[in-house]
Short mmCIF file of C-alpha atoms and ligand atoms in Angstrom, two decimals:
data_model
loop_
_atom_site.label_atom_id
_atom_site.label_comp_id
_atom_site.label_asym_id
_atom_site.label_seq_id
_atom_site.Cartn_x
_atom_site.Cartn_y
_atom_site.Cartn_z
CA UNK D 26 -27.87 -22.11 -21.12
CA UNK D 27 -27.11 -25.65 -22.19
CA UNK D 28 -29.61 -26.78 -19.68
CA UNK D 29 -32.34 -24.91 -21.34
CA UNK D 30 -31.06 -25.85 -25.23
CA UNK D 31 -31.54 -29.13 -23.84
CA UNK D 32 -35.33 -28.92 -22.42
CA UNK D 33 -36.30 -27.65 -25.98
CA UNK D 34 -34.64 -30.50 -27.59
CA UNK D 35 -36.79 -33.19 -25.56
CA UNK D 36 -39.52 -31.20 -26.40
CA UNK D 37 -39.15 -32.34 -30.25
CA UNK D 38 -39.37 -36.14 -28.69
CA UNK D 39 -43.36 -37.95 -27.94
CA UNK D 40 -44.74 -37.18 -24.93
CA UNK D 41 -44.04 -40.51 -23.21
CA UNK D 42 -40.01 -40.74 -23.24
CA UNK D 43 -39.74 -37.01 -22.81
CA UNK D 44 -41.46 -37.59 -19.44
CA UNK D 45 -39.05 -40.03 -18.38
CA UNK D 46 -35.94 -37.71 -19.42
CA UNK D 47 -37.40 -34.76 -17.64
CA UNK D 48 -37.46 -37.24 -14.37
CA UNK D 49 -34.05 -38.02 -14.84
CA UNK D 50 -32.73 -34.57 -15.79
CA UNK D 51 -34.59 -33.34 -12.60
CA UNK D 52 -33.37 -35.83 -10.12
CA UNK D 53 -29.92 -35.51 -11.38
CA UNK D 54 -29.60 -31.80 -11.49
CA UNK D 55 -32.29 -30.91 -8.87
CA UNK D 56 -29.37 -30.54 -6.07
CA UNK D 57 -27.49 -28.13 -8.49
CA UNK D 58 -30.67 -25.96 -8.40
CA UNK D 59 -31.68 -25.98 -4.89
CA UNK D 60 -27.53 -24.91 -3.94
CA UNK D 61 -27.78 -22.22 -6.48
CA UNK D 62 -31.49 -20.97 -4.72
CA UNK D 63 -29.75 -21.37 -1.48
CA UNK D 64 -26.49 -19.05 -3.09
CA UNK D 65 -29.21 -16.20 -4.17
CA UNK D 66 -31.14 -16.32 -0.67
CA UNK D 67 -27.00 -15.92 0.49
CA UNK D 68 -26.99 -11.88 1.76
CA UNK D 69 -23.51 -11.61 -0.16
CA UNK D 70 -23.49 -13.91 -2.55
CA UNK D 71 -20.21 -13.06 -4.31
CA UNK D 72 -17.14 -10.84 -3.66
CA UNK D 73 -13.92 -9.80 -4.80
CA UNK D 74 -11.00 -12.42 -4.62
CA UNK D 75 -7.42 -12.50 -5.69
CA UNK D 76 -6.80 -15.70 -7.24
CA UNK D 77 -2.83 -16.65 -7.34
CA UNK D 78 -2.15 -18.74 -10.30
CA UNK D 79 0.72 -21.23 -10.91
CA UNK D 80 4.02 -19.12 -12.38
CA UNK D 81 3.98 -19.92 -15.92
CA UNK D 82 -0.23 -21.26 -16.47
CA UNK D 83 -0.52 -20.18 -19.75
CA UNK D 84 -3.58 -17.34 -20.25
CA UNK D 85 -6.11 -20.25 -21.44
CA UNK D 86 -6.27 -22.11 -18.84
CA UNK D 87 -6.48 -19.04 -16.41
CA UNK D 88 -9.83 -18.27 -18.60
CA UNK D 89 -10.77 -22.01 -18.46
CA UNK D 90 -10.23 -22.02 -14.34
CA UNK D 91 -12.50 -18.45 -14.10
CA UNK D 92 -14.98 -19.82 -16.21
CA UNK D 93 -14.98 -23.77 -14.54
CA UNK D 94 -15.71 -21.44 -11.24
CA UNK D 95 -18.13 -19.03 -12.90
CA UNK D 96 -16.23 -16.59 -11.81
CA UNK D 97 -16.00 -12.89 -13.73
CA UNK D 98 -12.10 -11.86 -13.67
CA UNK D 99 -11.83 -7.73 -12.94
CA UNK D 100 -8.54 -7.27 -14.12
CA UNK D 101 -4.85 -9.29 -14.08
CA UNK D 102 -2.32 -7.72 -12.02
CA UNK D 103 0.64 -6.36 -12.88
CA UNK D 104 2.65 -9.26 -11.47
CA UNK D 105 1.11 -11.21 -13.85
CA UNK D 106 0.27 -14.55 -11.92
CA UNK D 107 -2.52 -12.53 -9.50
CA UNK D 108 -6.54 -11.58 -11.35
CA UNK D 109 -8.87 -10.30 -9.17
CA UNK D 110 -12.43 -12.29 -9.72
CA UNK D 111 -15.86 -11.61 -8.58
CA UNK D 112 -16.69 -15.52 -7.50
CA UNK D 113 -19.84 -16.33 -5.36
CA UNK D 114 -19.25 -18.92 -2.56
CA UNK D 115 -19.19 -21.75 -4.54
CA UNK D 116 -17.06 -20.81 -7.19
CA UNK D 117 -14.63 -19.54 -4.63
CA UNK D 118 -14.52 -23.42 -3.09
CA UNK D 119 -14.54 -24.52 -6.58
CA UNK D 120 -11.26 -22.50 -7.69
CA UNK D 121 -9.74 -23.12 -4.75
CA UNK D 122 -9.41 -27.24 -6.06
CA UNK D 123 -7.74 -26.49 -9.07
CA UNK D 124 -4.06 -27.65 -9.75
CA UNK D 125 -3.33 -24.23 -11.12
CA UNK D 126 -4.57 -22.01 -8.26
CA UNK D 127 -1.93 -21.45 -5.62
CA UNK D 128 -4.20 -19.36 -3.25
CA UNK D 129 -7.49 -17.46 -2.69
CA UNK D 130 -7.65 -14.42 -0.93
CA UNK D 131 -10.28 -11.79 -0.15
CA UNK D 132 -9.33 -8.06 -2.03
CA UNK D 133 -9.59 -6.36 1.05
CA UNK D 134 -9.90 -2.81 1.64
CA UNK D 135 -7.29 -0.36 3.02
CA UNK D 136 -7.32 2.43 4.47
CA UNK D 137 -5.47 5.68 4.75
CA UNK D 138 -4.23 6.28 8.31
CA UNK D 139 -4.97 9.75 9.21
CA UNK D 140 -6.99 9.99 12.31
CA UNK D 141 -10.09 10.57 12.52
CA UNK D 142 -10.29 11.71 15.81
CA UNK D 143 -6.60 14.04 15.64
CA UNK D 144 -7.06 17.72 14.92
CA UNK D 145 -7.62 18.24 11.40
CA UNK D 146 -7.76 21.87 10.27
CA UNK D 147 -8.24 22.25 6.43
CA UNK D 148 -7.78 25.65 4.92
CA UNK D 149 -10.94 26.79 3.49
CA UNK D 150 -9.49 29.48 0.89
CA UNK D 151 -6.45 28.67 -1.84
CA UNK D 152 -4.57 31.26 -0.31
CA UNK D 153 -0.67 31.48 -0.36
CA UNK D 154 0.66 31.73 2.89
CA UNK D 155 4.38 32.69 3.45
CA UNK D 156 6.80 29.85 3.92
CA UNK D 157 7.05 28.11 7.50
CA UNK D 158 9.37 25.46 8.32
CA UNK D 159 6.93 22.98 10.25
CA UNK D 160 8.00 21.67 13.46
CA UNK D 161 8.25 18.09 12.33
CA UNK D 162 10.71 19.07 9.84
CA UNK D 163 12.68 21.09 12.24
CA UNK D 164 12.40 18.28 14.73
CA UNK D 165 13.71 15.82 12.44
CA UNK D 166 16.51 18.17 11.69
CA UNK D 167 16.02 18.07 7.88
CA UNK D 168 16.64 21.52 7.92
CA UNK D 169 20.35 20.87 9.09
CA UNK D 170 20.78 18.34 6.26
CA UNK D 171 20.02 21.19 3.02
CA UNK D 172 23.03 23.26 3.73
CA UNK D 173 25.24 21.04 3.28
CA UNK D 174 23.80 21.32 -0.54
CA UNK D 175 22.03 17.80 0.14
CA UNK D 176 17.75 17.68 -0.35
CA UNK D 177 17.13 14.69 -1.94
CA UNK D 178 17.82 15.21 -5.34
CA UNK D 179 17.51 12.22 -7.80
CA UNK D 180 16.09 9.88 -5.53
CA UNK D 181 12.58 8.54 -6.60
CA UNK D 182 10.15 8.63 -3.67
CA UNK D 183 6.82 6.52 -4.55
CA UNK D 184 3.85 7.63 -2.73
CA UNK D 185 1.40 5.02 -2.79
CA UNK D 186 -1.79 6.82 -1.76
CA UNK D 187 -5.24 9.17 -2.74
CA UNK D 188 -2.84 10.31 -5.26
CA UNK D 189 -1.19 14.18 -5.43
CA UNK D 190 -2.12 17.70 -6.34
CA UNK D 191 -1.09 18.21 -9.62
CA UNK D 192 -1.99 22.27 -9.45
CA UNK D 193 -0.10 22.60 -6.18
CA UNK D 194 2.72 25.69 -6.65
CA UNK D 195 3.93 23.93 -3.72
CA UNK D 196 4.05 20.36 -4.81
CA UNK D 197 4.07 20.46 -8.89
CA UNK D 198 7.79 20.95 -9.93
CA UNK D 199 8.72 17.91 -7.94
CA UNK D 200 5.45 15.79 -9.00
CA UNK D 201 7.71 13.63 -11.89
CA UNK D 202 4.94 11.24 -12.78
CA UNK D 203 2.51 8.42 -11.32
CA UNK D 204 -0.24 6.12 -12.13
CA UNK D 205 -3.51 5.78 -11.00
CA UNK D 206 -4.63 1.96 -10.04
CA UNK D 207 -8.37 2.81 -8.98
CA UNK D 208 -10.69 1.71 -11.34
CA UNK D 209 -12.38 5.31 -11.86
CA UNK D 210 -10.09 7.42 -13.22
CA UNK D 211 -7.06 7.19 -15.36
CA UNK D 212 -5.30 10.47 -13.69
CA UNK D 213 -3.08 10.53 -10.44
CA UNK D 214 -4.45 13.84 -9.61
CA UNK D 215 -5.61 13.82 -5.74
CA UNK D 216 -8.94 13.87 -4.98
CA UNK D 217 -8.86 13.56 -1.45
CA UNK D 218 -6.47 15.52 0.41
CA UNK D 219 -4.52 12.49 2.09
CA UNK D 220 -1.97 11.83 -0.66
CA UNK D 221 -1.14 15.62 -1.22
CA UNK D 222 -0.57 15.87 2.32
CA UNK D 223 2.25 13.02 2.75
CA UNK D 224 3.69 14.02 -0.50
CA UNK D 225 4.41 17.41 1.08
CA UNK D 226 5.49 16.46 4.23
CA UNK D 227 8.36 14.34 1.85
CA UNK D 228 9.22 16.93 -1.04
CA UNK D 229 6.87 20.35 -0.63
CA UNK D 230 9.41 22.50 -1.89
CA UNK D 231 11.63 25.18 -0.24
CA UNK D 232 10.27 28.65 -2.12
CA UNK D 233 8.68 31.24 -0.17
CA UNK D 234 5.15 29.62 0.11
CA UNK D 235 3.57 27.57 2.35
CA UNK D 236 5.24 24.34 3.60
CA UNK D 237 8.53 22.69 3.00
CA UNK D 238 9.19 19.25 2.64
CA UNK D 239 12.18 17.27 4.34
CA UNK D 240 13.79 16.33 1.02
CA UNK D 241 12.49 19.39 -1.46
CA UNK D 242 14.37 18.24 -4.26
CA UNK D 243 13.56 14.77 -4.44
CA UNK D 244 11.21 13.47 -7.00
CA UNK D 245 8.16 12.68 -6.01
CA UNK D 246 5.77 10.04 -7.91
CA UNK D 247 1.93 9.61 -7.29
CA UNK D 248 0.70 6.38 -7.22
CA UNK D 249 -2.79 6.63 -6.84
CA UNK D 250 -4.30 3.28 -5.41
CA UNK D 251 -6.71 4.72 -2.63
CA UNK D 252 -10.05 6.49 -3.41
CA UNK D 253 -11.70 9.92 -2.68
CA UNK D 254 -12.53 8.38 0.26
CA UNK D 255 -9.57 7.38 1.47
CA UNK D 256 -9.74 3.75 1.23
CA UNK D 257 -9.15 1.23 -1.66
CA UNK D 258 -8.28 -2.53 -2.90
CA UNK D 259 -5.32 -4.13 -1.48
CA UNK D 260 -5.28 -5.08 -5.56
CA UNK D 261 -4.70 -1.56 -6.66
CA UNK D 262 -2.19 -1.29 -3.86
CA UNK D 263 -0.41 -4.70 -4.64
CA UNK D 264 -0.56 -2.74 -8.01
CA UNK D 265 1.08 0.52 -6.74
CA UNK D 266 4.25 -1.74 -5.35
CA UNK D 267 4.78 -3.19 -8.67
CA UNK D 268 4.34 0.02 -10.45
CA UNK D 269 6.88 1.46 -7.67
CA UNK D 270 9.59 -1.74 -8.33
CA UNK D 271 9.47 -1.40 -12.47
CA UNK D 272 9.39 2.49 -12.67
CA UNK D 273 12.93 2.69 -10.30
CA UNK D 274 11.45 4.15 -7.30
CA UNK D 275 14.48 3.92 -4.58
CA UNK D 276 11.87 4.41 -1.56
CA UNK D 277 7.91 3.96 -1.41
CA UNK D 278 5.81 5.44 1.18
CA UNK D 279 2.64 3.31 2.70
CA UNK D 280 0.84 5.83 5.02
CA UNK D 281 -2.46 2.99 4.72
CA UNK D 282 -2.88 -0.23 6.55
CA UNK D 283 -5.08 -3.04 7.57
CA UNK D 284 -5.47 -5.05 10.65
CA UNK D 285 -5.98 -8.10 8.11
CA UNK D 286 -2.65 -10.33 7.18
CA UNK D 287 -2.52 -11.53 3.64
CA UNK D 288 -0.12 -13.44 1.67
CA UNK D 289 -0.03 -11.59 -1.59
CA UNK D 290 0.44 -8.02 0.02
CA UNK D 291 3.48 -9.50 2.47
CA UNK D 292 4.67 -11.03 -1.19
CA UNK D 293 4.64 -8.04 -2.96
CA UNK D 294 6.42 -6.10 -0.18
CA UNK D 295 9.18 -8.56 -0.49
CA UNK D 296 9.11 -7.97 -4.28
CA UNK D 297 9.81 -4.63 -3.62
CA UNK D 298 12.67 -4.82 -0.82
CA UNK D 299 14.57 -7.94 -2.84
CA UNK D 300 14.56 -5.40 -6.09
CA UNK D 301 16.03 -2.97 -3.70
CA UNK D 302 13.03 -0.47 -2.64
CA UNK D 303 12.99 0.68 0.40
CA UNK D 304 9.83 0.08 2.09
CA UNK D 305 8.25 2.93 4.69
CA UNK D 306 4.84 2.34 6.70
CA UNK D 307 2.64 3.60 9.08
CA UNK D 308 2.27 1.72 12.05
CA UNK D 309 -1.55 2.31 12.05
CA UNK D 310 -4.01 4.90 14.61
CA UNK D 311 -5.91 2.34 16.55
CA UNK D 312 -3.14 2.74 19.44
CA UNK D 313 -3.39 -1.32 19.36
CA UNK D 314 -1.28 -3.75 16.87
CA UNK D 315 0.63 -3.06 14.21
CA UNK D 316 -0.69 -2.84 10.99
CA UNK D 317 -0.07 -4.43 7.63
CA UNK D 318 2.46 -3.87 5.59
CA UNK D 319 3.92 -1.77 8.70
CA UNK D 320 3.96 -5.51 10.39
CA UNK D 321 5.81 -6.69 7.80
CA UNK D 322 9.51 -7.56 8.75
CA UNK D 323 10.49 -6.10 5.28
CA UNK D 324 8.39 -2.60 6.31
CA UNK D 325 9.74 -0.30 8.17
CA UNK D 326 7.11 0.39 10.49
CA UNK D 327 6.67 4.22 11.81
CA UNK D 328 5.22 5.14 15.13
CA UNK D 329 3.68 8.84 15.43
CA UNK D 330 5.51 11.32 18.31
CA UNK D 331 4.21 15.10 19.11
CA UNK D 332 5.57 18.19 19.67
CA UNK D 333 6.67 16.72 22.86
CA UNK D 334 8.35 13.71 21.55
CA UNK D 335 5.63 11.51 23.21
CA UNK D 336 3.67 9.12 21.20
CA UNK D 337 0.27 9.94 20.97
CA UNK D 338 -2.46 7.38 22.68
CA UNK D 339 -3.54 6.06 19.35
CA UNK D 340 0.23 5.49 18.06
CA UNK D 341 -0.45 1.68 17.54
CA UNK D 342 2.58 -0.51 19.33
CA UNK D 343 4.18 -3.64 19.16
CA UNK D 344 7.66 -5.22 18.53
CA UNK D 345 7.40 -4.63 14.98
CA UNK D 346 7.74 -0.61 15.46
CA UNK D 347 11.09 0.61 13.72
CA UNK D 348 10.71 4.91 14.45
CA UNK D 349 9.13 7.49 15.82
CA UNK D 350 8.65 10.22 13.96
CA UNK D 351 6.77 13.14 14.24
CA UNK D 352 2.17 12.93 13.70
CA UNK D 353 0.88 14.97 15.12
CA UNK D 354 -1.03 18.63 14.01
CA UNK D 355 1.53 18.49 11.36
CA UNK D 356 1.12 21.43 8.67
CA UNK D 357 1.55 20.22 4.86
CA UNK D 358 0.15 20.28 1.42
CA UNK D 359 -3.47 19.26 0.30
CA UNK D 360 -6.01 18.66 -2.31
CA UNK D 361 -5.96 21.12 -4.77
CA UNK D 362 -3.95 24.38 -3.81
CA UNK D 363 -4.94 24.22 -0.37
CA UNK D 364 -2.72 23.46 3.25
CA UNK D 365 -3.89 21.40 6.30
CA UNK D 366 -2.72 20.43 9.64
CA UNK D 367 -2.98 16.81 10.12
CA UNK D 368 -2.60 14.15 12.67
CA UNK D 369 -1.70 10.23 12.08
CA UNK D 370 0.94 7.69 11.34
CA UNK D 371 0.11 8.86 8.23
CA UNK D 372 2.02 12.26 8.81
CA UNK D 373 4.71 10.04 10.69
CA UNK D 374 5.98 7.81 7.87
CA UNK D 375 6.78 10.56 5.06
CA UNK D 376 9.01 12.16 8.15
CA UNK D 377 10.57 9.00 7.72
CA UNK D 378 10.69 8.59 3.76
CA UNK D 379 12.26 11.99 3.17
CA UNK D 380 15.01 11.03 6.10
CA UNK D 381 15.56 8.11 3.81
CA UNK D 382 15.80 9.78 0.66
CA UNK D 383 18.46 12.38 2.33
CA UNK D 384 20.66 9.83 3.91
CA UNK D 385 20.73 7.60 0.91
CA UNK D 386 22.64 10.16 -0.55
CA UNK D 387 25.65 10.30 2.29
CA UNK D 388 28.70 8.99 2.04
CA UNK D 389 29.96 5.41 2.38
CA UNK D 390 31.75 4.87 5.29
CA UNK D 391 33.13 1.38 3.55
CA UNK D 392 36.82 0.71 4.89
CA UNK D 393 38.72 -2.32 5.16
CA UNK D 394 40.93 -3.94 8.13
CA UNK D 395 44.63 -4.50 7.17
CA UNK D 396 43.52 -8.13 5.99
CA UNK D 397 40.71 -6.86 3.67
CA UNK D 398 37.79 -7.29 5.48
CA UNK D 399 35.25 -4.77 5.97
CA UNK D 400 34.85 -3.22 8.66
CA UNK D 401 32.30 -0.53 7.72
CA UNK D 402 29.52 0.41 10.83
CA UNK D 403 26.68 1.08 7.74
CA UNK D 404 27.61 -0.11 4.71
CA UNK D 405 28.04 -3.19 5.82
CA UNK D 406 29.30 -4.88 2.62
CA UNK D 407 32.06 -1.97 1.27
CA UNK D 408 30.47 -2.22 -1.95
CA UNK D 409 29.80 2.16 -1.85
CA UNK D 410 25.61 1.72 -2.17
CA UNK D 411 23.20 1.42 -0.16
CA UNK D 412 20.48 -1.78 0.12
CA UNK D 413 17.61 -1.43 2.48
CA UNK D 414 18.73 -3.13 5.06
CA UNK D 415 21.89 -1.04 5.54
CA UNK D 416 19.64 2.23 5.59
CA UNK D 417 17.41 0.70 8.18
CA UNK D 418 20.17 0.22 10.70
CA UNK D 419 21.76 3.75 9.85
CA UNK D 420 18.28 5.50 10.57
CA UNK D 421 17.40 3.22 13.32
CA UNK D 422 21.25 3.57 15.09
CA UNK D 423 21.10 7.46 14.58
CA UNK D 424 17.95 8.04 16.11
CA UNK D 425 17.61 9.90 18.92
CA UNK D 426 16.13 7.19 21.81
CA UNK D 427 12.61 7.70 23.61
CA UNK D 428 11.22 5.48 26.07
CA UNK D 429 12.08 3.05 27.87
CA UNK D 430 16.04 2.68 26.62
CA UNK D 431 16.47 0.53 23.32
CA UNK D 432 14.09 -0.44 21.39
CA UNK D 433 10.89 -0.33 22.65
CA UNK D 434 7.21 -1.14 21.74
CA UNK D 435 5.80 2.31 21.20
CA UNK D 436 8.98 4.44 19.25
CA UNK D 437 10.83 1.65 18.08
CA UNK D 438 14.47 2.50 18.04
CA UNK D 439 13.09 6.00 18.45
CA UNK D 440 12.31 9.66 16.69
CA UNK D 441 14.31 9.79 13.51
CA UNK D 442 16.90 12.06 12.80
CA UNK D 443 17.54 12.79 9.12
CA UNK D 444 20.93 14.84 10.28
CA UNK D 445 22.45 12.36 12.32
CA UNK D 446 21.77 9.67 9.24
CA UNK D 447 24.00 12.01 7.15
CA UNK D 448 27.44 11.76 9.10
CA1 LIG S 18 7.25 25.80 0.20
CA1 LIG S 19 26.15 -1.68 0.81
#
């Protein structure tokens, strides 16, 4: 715009000298106009970034930095030091020099991890089928855990996700709020089928319909970061963590992954374990590495088992699996007032979250050693709560081993057991 207020400026001058300025403004901005021709011949000439800014830059000079890189910011993040930008290839070198910009990373997209290739049986009719207790509830031995007057309740389970029914009879009563991070829609209803789906398998409740969930009292949150599709910004799930960390969630459940490592999502699942949230993820369906967050040290990173406690081929493996638990044709809630039988590490990891949310509620086992130190197997600091880490090694020590003995590649320390937890 300058450029052109400018040109009609020189225009106002006599022929001769505004000849001679046109030369000069040509040769020294002719280079600036054959890279921008070059950046609109470019097939994708500008995506979405996240831009990490210095702690403490001061909202002016974030706009100053966006607009030196003629970038367009999307939206600030809840931690407040991360905007997403739409910068073409030259503003993304550009903002990359600045003092204030810690980082530049692509918003990649994630992906729920249900397979696609697993048999998937969606019930075509709303109808209300009588209660069943599905096998991987009974394998996990929830169902042991509720007499003993213990399902969950209190503990805040985040599911970060496609979102959950809110019309579900099965679902609704323990649905106690959410958000939705996608950018089309304000409401943390589920318009997919995914989020519903893992949300049941965690707290579908124990009435005389349908499915029942391992913990059916807990409360269950829908944090909608994932699309109708399925898939979504690793923004709106960097989002869905914070959410999770300032609205008290105890555990959060990741059932979505992606083969790509980035700083800002390992940073925010760090946020979220240091502020005390337990952290459950699917170790992905590509039966190859590990996916992120799953990968994560601070994840712990589920592994999919059948009806015959083996992993299925696609169960993806590596040293970073924590548990097995079970992924396969596993019966649950769904998108609207509807059921499904699913497969996936997607099915795995609420197995997982509800075992959580049940043993976080056992007893202490703190005791001290006649000189005062403690000497407690799970608690491992006496102090009567339980951090992340501590519920990690009680899950992981309690599970019932598969495999090759010890920890192993495909279940990890193997298939969890949500009634062994409890004693
Ligand atoms: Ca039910
Ligand atoms: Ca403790």
């Amino acid at each position: 715009m300058e450029g052109l207020e400018l040109t009609s400026k020189i225009m106002e001058y006599k022929h001769v000298s505004a000849f001679f300025i046109a030369i000069f403004i040509f040769v020294a901005f002719g280079f600036v106009v054959a890279q921008e021709q070059d950046q609109n011949q470019d097939q994708n000439p500008s995506s979405r970034k996240i831009i990490v800014f210095k702690e403490g830059l001061s909202d002016a000079d974030e706009a100053r930095i966006i607009a030196g890189s003629r970038g367009t910011r999307l939206g600030r993040l809840r931690a407040g030091n991360l905007s997403v930008v739409q910068l073409d290839k030259a503003g993304e070198a550009r903002i990359a020099k600045y003092q204030g910009v810690v980082r530049v990373e692509d918003d990649i997209v994630v992906d729920a991890l249900e397979t696609v290739n697993g048999n998937v049986q969606k019930a075509k009719a709303p109808i209300v089928p009588a209660q069943v207790l599905p096998w991987g509830i009974d394998r996990i031995d929830a169902d042991r855990v509720w007499p003993t007057s213990e399902t969950g309740a209190g503990v805040n389970v985040g599911v970060i996700d496609t979102g959950i029914s809110i019309s579900h009879p099965d679902l609704a009563a323990n649905v106690k709020g959410g958000v939705s991070e996608v950018w089309y829609t304000s409401s943390y209803n589920d318009d997919n089928g995914h989020g519903s789906h893992v949300a049941g398998i965690i707290g579908a409740l124990a009435n005389t319909i349908g499915a029942v969930g391992g913990a059916p009292s807990v409360n269950v949150y829908a944090i909608k970061a994932l699309d109708r599709n399925g898939s979504g910004y690793l923004s709106d799930v960097i989002n869905g963590i914070d959410w999770a960390i300032t609205h008290g969630m105890t555990v959060i459940n990741l059932s979505l992954g992606t083969d790509v490592d980035v700083q800002s999502f390992h940073d925010a699942v760090i946020r979220a374990k240091s502020a005390g949230v337990i952290v459950v993820a699917a170790a992905g369906n590509s039966g190859g590495a590990v996916l992120y967050p799953a990968a994560y040290p601070e994840a712990i990173a589920v592994a999919a088992t059948d009806i015959s406690n083996t992993a299925p081929y696609w169960s993806s493996r590596g040293s970073e699996v924590d548990l097995a638990a079970p992924g396969v044709n596993v019966y649950s809630t769904y998108k609207g007032t509807k059921y499904a039988t699913m497969s996936g590490t997607s099915m795995a990891t609420p197995h997982v979250a509800a075992s959580v949310a049940l043993a976080l509620k056992s007893a202490s086992d703190s005791a001290t050693d006649v000189l005062g130190n403690c000497i407690a197997v799970y608690d491992t600091n006496c102090d009567g709560a339980w951090s992340p880490d501590e519920i990690q090694y009680k899950l992981e020590a309690t599970a019932t081993d598969l495999g090759v003995p010890g920890q192993d590649d495909v279940y990890g320390w193997g298939l969890v057991n949500a009634y062994a937890a409890m004693q």
